[in-house]
Short mmCIF file of C-alpha atoms in Angstrom, two decimals:
data_model
loop_
_atom_site.label_atom_id
_atom_site.label_comp_id
_atom_site.label_asym_id
_atom_site.label_seq_id
_atom_site.Cartn_x
_atom_site.Cartn_y
_atom_site.Cartn_z
CA MET M 1 -0.19 -0.11 0.15
CA ASN M 2 1.52 3.12 -1.01
CA ILE M 3 -0.65 6.17 0.26
CA ILE M 4 1.12 8.79 -1.38
CA GLU M 5 0.68 7.24 -4.30
CA ASP M 6 -3.03 6.67 -3.53
CA ILE M 7 -2.93 10.56 -2.28
CA TYR M 8 -2.57 12.07 -5.77
CA LYS M 9 -4.41 9.82 -8.02
CA GLU M 10 -6.93 11.10 -5.55
CA LEU M 11 -6.14 15.03 -6.30
CA PHE M 12 -5.96 14.26 -9.72
CA LYS M 13 -9.75 12.89 -9.93
CA LEU M 14 -10.67 16.06 -7.64
CA GLY M 15 -9.35 18.60 -10.40
CA LEU M 16 -6.10 18.94 -9.25
CA SER M 17 -4.35 17.50 -12.08
CA GLU M 18 -0.37 19.06 -12.22
CA THR M 19 1.10 16.84 -10.13
CA ASN M 20 3.82 19.01 -10.26
CA HIS M 21 2.17 22.17 -8.76
CA ILE M 22 1.52 19.97 -5.81
CA ASP M 23 2.99 20.36 -2.23
CA LEU M 24 2.27 17.92 0.07
CA GLN M 25 2.32 17.94 4.03
CA LYS M 26 1.26 15.13 6.29
CA ILE M 27 -1.26 16.26 8.93
CA ARG M 28 -2.45 13.08 10.33
CA ASP M 29 -2.86 9.38 10.41
CA LYS M 30 -4.85 7.65 12.22
CA ASP M 31 -7.38 4.46 11.69
CA GLY M 32 -7.01 4.70 8.56
CA ILE M 33 -8.19 8.68 7.94
CA TYR M 34 -5.12 10.48 6.08
CA LEU M 35 -4.81 13.90 6.11
CA PHE M 36 -2.68 16.36 4.39
CA ARG M 37 -2.17 20.08 3.96
CA VAL M 38 -1.99 20.76 -0.36
CA ASN M 39 -0.56 23.39 -1.82
CA TYR M 40 -1.24 23.69 -5.26
CA LYS M 41 0.02 26.71 -7.36
CA ASN M 42 -0.12 28.57 -4.01
CA LYS M 43 -3.64 27.25 -3.27
CA TYR M 44 -3.96 25.60 0.30
CA PHE M 45 -6.48 22.27 0.83
CA ILE M 46 -6.78 19.74 3.53
CA ILE M 47 -7.53 16.35 1.72
CA LYS M 48 -8.99 13.76 3.69
CA TYR M 49 -8.15 10.25 2.15
CA PHE M 50 -10.52 7.13 4.15
CA PHE M 51 -8.45 3.72 3.63
CA LYS M 52 -11.15 1.87 5.54
CA GLU M 53 -14.37 1.49 4.09
CA GLU M 54 -16.66 2.36 7.14
CA TYR M 55 -14.87 5.87 8.19
CA LYS M 56 -16.21 7.02 3.95
CA ARG M 57 -19.38 7.46 6.04
CA GLU M 58 -17.74 10.76 6.63
CA ILE M 59 -18.12 12.12 3.16
CA LYS M 60 -22.08 11.54 2.91
CA ASN M 61 -21.91 13.65 5.88
CA TYR M 62 -20.62 16.44 4.88
CA SER M 63 -22.83 16.64 2.03
CA ILE M 64 -26.31 16.00 4.49
CA PHE M 65 -24.82 19.31 6.32
CA LYS M 66 -25.34 21.15 2.65
CA GLU M 67 -28.22 20.12 2.45
CA LEU M 68 -29.63 21.20 5.66
CA ASN M 69 -27.62 24.14 5.59
CA ILE M 70 -26.20 23.77 9.00
CA SER M 71 -22.89 25.71 9.26
CA THR M 72 -19.33 23.89 7.81
CA ILE M 73 -16.32 24.26 6.57
CA LYS M 74 -16.14 25.16 2.79
CA VAL M 75 -15.69 21.67 0.95
CA PHE M 76 -14.64 22.06 -2.34
CA THR M 77 -15.50 18.05 -3.89
CA HIS M 78 -15.21 15.23 -3.19
CA THR M 79 -14.75 11.42 -4.39
CA ASP M 80 -15.98 8.08 -3.46
CA ARG M 81 -13.00 8.41 -0.61
CA SER M 82 -11.72 11.20 -0.16
CA ILE M 83 -12.82 15.43 0.04
CA LEU M 84 -11.15 18.54 -0.09
CA LEU M 85 -11.98 21.28 2.17
CA GLU M 86 -10.85 24.67 2.70
CA ASP M 87 -7.55 25.26 4.86
CA LEU M 88 -8.73 26.32 8.27
CA GLU M 89 -4.99 27.65 9.20
CA ARG M 90 -5.34 30.44 6.23
CA SER M 91 -9.31 30.56 5.64
CA GLU M 92 -10.70 34.16 5.73
CA ASN M 93 -13.59 33.39 7.97
CA TYR M 94 -12.88 31.19 10.09
CA ARG M 95 -9.68 30.15 12.48
CA LEU M 96 -8.98 27.20 14.75
CA GLY M 97 -10.25 26.50 18.21
CA VAL M 98 -7.76 26.30 20.75
CA ARG M 99 -7.60 25.04 24.31
CA SER M 100 -9.06 28.30 25.74
CA ASP M 101 -12.04 28.30 23.67
CA LEU M 102 -13.25 25.68 26.82
CA SER M 103 -13.83 28.59 29.00
CA ASP M 104 -14.87 31.55 26.96
CA ILE M 105 -18.75 32.12 27.63
CA GLU M 106 -19.00 34.18 24.14
CA VAL M 107 -17.99 30.90 22.78
CA ALA M 108 -20.04 28.60 24.56
CA LYS M 109 -23.11 30.55 23.07
CA LEU M 110 -22.52 30.14 19.92
CA LEU M 111 -21.68 26.60 20.22
CA ALA M 112 -25.35 25.80 21.99
CA GLU M 113 -26.27 27.61 18.90
CA TRP M 114 -24.72 25.33 16.07
CA TYR M 115 -25.66 22.33 18.56
CA VAL M 116 -29.75 23.63 18.52
CA ASP M 117 -29.18 24.07 14.45
CA LEU M 118 -28.43 20.53 14.02
CA HIS M 119 -30.56 18.92 16.46
CA ASN M 120 -33.37 20.42 15.25
CA LYS M 121 -32.41 19.72 11.68
CA GLY M 122 -31.40 16.44 12.29
CA GLU M 123 -34.75 15.50 14.02
CA LYS M 124 -36.46 16.50 11.03
CA TYR M 125 -34.07 14.43 8.70
CA ILE M 126 -33.99 11.08 10.35
CA ASP M 127 -37.65 11.62 10.29
CA GLU M 128 -37.94 11.54 6.56
CA ASN M 129 -34.64 8.99 5.44
CA CYS M 130 -33.85 5.86 6.09
CA ASP M 131 -30.16 6.37 6.48
CA ASN M 132 -27.67 3.93 7.56
CA PHE M 133 -26.12 5.96 10.34
CA TYR M 134 -23.39 5.42 12.69
CA ARG M 135 -25.80 4.53 16.16
CA GLU M 136 -23.08 4.78 19.16
CA ILE M 137 -25.44 3.07 21.15
CA ASP M 138 -25.01 -0.08 18.85
CA ILE M 139 -21.81 -0.98 21.12
CA ILE M 140 -23.59 -1.85 24.03
CA THR M 141 -24.10 -5.83 23.02
CA LYS M 142 -24.20 -8.76 26.23
CA GLU M 143 -21.24 -9.84 24.53
CA ASN M 144 -19.50 -6.14 25.17
CA VAL M 145 -20.86 -5.98 28.70
CA GLU M 146 -19.39 -9.27 29.69
CA LEU M 147 -15.92 -7.99 28.12
CA VAL M 148 -16.38 -5.17 30.97
CA LYS M 149 -16.96 -7.93 33.50
CA ASP M 150 -14.24 -10.00 32.71
CA ARG M 151 -11.19 -6.99 31.88
CA SER M 152 -12.14 -4.62 34.70
CA ASN M 153 -11.99 -8.25 37.37
CA THR M 154 -16.06 -7.26 38.87
CA ARG M 155 -17.91 -10.10 37.95
CA GLY M 156 -18.67 -10.23 41.26
CA TYR M 157 -20.93 -6.69 41.14
CA LYS M 158 -23.95 -6.47 40.97
CA VAL M 159 -24.36 -3.72 38.29
CA TRP M 160 -23.85 -6.37 35.61
CA ASN M 161 -26.84 -8.87 36.27
CA ILE M 162 -29.28 -5.34 36.51
CA ILE M 163 -27.90 -4.78 33.30
CA LEU M 164 -28.14 -7.58 31.42
CA ASP M 165 -31.68 -8.86 33.02
CA ASN M 166 -32.90 -5.86 31.74
CA TYR M 167 -31.01 -5.49 28.48
CA ASP M 168 -34.42 -6.01 27.14
CA LEU M 169 -36.22 -2.72 29.02
CA ILE M 170 -33.25 -0.66 29.02
CA PHE M 171 -32.68 -1.09 24.53
CA ASN M 172 -36.88 -0.62 24.93
CA LYS M 173 -36.60 2.73 26.56
CA ILE M 174 -33.73 4.52 24.47
CA GLU M 175 -36.30 3.89 21.28
CA GLU M 176 -38.51 5.28 23.40
CA LEU M 177 -36.25 8.88 23.25
CA GLU M 178 -36.83 11.12 20.54
CA LYS M 179 -34.29 10.70 18.09
CA THR M 180 -32.08 13.43 15.90
CA LEU M 181 -28.67 13.66 14.31
CA THR M 182 -26.17 13.49 17.34
CA TYR M 183 -22.15 15.31 16.78
CA ASN M 184 -20.94 12.84 19.38
CA ASP M 185 -17.26 13.72 18.84
CA PHE M 186 -16.90 17.88 20.32
CA TYR M 187 -13.07 18.95 21.63
CA TRP M 188 -11.66 22.15 21.04
CA THR M 189 -9.50 20.33 18.15
CA ASN M 190 -12.49 19.87 16.02
CA LEU M 191 -13.67 23.41 16.67
CA ALA M 192 -13.51 26.25 14.67
CA VAL M 193 -14.90 29.94 15.33
CA SER M 194 -15.27 32.94 12.80
CA ASN M 195 -13.11 35.74 12.57
CA HIS M 196 -15.94 38.20 13.39
CA ARG M 197 -17.04 35.75 16.42
CA LYS M 198 -20.45 35.35 15.28
CA LYS M 199 -20.54 31.80 14.84
CA ALA M 200 -19.04 28.15 16.10
CA ILE M 201 -19.02 25.14 14.07
CA MET M 202 -17.39 21.80 14.76
CA PHE M 203 -15.95 20.21 11.87
CA ASP M 204 -15.12 16.33 11.24
CA TYR M 205 -18.50 14.85 11.21
CA ASN M 206 -17.18 11.04 11.34
CA LEU M 207 -18.95 10.29 14.48
CA LEU M 208 -21.77 11.69 13.37
CA GLY M 209 -24.92 9.30 14.09
CA ILE M 210 -28.80 8.86 15.47
CA GLY M 211 -28.56 9.82 19.27
CA TYR M 212 -30.79 11.84 21.46
CA ARG M 213 -29.60 15.47 21.98
CA TYR M 214 -28.53 15.52 25.50
CA SER M 215 -25.80 12.84 25.11
CA ASP M 216 -23.94 15.95 22.67
CA ILE M 217 -25.16 18.09 25.41
CA ARG M 218 -23.23 16.52 28.08
CA ASN M 219 -20.65 15.97 25.75
CA VAL M 220 -19.88 19.32 25.44
CA CYS M 221 -19.83 19.80 29.11
CA SER M 222 -17.97 17.92 29.77
CA SER M 223 -15.13 19.55 28.15
CA LEU M 224 -16.46 23.16 28.77
CA SER M 225 -15.47 25.04 31.89
CA GLU M 226 -17.80 25.15 35.01
CA GLU M 227 -18.77 28.48 33.74
CA ALA M 228 -18.93 28.25 29.96
CA GLY M 229 -20.77 24.83 30.87
CA LYS M 230 -23.83 26.49 32.25
CA VAL M 231 -23.56 29.39 29.80
CA PHE M 232 -24.26 26.65 27.20
CA ILE M 233 -27.30 24.95 28.49
CA LYS M 234 -28.57 28.22 29.48
CA GLU M 235 -28.63 28.89 26.06
CA TYR M 236 -29.27 25.72 24.77
CA GLY M 237 -32.86 25.72 26.56
CA ASN M 238 -34.68 22.74 28.05
CA ILE M 239 -32.81 19.50 28.53
CA ASN M 240 -35.15 16.51 28.98
CA GLU M 241 -34.84 14.76 32.05
CA THR M 242 -35.37 11.40 30.81
CA GLU M 243 -32.53 11.57 28.51
CA LYS M 244 -30.25 12.89 31.25
CA VAL M 245 -31.72 9.79 33.36
CA MET M 246 -30.83 7.29 30.93
CA ASP M 247 -27.19 9.30 29.72
CA ASP M 248 -25.93 9.28 33.23
CA GLY M 249 -25.51 5.28 33.23
CA LEU M 250 -25.48 4.74 29.17
CA SER M 251 -22.36 7.52 28.98
CA ILE M 252 -20.57 5.48 31.91
CA LEU M 253 -21.14 1.93 30.10
CA ILE M 254 -20.35 3.18 25.78
CA THR M 255 -16.90 4.52 27.96
CA LEU M 256 -15.84 1.45 29.74
CA ILE M 257 -16.73 -0.62 26.60
CA LEU M 258 -14.63 1.35 23.90
CA ALA M 259 -11.82 1.39 27.00
CA TYR M 260 -12.08 -2.70 27.42
CA LYS M 261 -11.84 -2.88 23.55
CA ARG M 262 -8.18 -0.90 23.62
CA SER M 263 -5.43 -2.88 24.16
CA LYS M 264 -3.82 -0.56 27.16
CA PHE M 265 -6.79 1.21 29.44
CA PRO M 266 -6.76 5.06 28.21
CA GLU M 267 -6.81 7.59 31.27
CA TRP M 268 -9.90 9.39 30.10
CA ALA M 269 -12.06 5.71 31.16
CA LYS M 270 -10.67 6.08 34.59
CA GLU M 271 -13.52 7.83 36.34
CA SER M 272 -16.21 5.96 34.39
CA LEU M 273 -14.54 2.43 35.65
CA LYS M 274 -14.25 4.41 39.70
CA ALA M 275 -18.84 4.84 39.18
CA VAL M 276 -18.43 0.88 39.13
CA PHE M 277 -16.37 0.48 42.28
CA ASN M 278 -17.90 2.56 43.86
CA GLY M 279 -21.68 1.98 43.46
CA GLU M 280 -22.65 4.63 41.48
CA LEU M 281 -23.18 2.97 37.70
CA GLU M 282 -25.26 0.41 39.90
CA LYS M 283 -26.95 3.16 41.36
CA THR M 284 -27.51 4.65 37.58
CA PHE M 285 -29.14 1.60 36.01
CA LYS M 286 -31.43 1.16 38.74
CA LYS M 287 -33.03 4.03 38.42
CA ILE M 288 -33.07 3.99 34.46
CA THR M 289 -34.66 0.43 35.16
CA LYS M 290 -37.29 2.26 37.48
CA TYR M 291 -37.88 5.02 35.66
#
C-alpha cells in the first residue's frame, strides 16, 4: 500500500491534476484516515482520505450538512474515498479552535446555537430519511458487557446483573427517546470560530450519528469550564430529564466498552471505572430500570 501514490490519484480526480505543482504535508494518520495539507499553485487545501470503508460515511455527512444548511467548513469537492476541504489555517472566515475556547462564554453561546440548529434540523431529517447512520448506542451488546466484566475484574458486582437482566427493557426505553442527529465528538481540536466571533462550528463528522440530544449536551459540557458549561446549557434551552437519566448510565457504560476494547486501558476512562467500584453505576442503572 502506497498512501502517497493513492493521495496523488485522489487529487487528480479532485481536479488538482498538475502533479508537479502539488506540495503535500502530512498532518495526521489515524485508524485508516489520512489528513494532508495541499499547496497547489499557491492555493491551500486539506485532503481527507479514507482507507477504511466504514469511515467513508463522513463524505456523505458533509453533504447532509450542506443539504440541511447547517454551518460547516467549505467543501470544494469529493470522490468516493476522499474529500477536499478548506484549510482553516488560511481561511478568510474561520480560525481553528484553541484550548482557551473551552472557558470562553461567548464561544459557549455560539456553540449552543450550532448544536440547537443541528438537533432541530437533524430530528426532521432522520424522520424523513432511512440512512444507515452510525449509532453510538449499538456498542452496548451483551457480549461487550461481559467483556467489561471480565477485563475490569468486577464479575461479582451487582450492576452487571441489573444491566443484563433488564437488557431488553433498557433498549426499549432507549428506543422511546426522541431521536436526532448527534455530533458525538466534541473537543476544541474539532472546533472552528468565525473571525468576527459570530459563529462557532464543529467539523470532522466521522462520528455523526443517530442519538438523543442530551448525549451531545453532556459531551460538550464535560470539556467546557464550569462557567462556560452553564452558559451553554442556558443558551441551549430545555433539557429532557428522561434523556439525562438514561445518559447518566449509558455514557459510562459506552466509555468502559470503548476503553476495554483497547489493548491498554486509557486515562480518559478511569472516572467511569471508578463509578463501577463506588456503586454509582449500579445506582444509575437501578434508576433507569425504574424510571
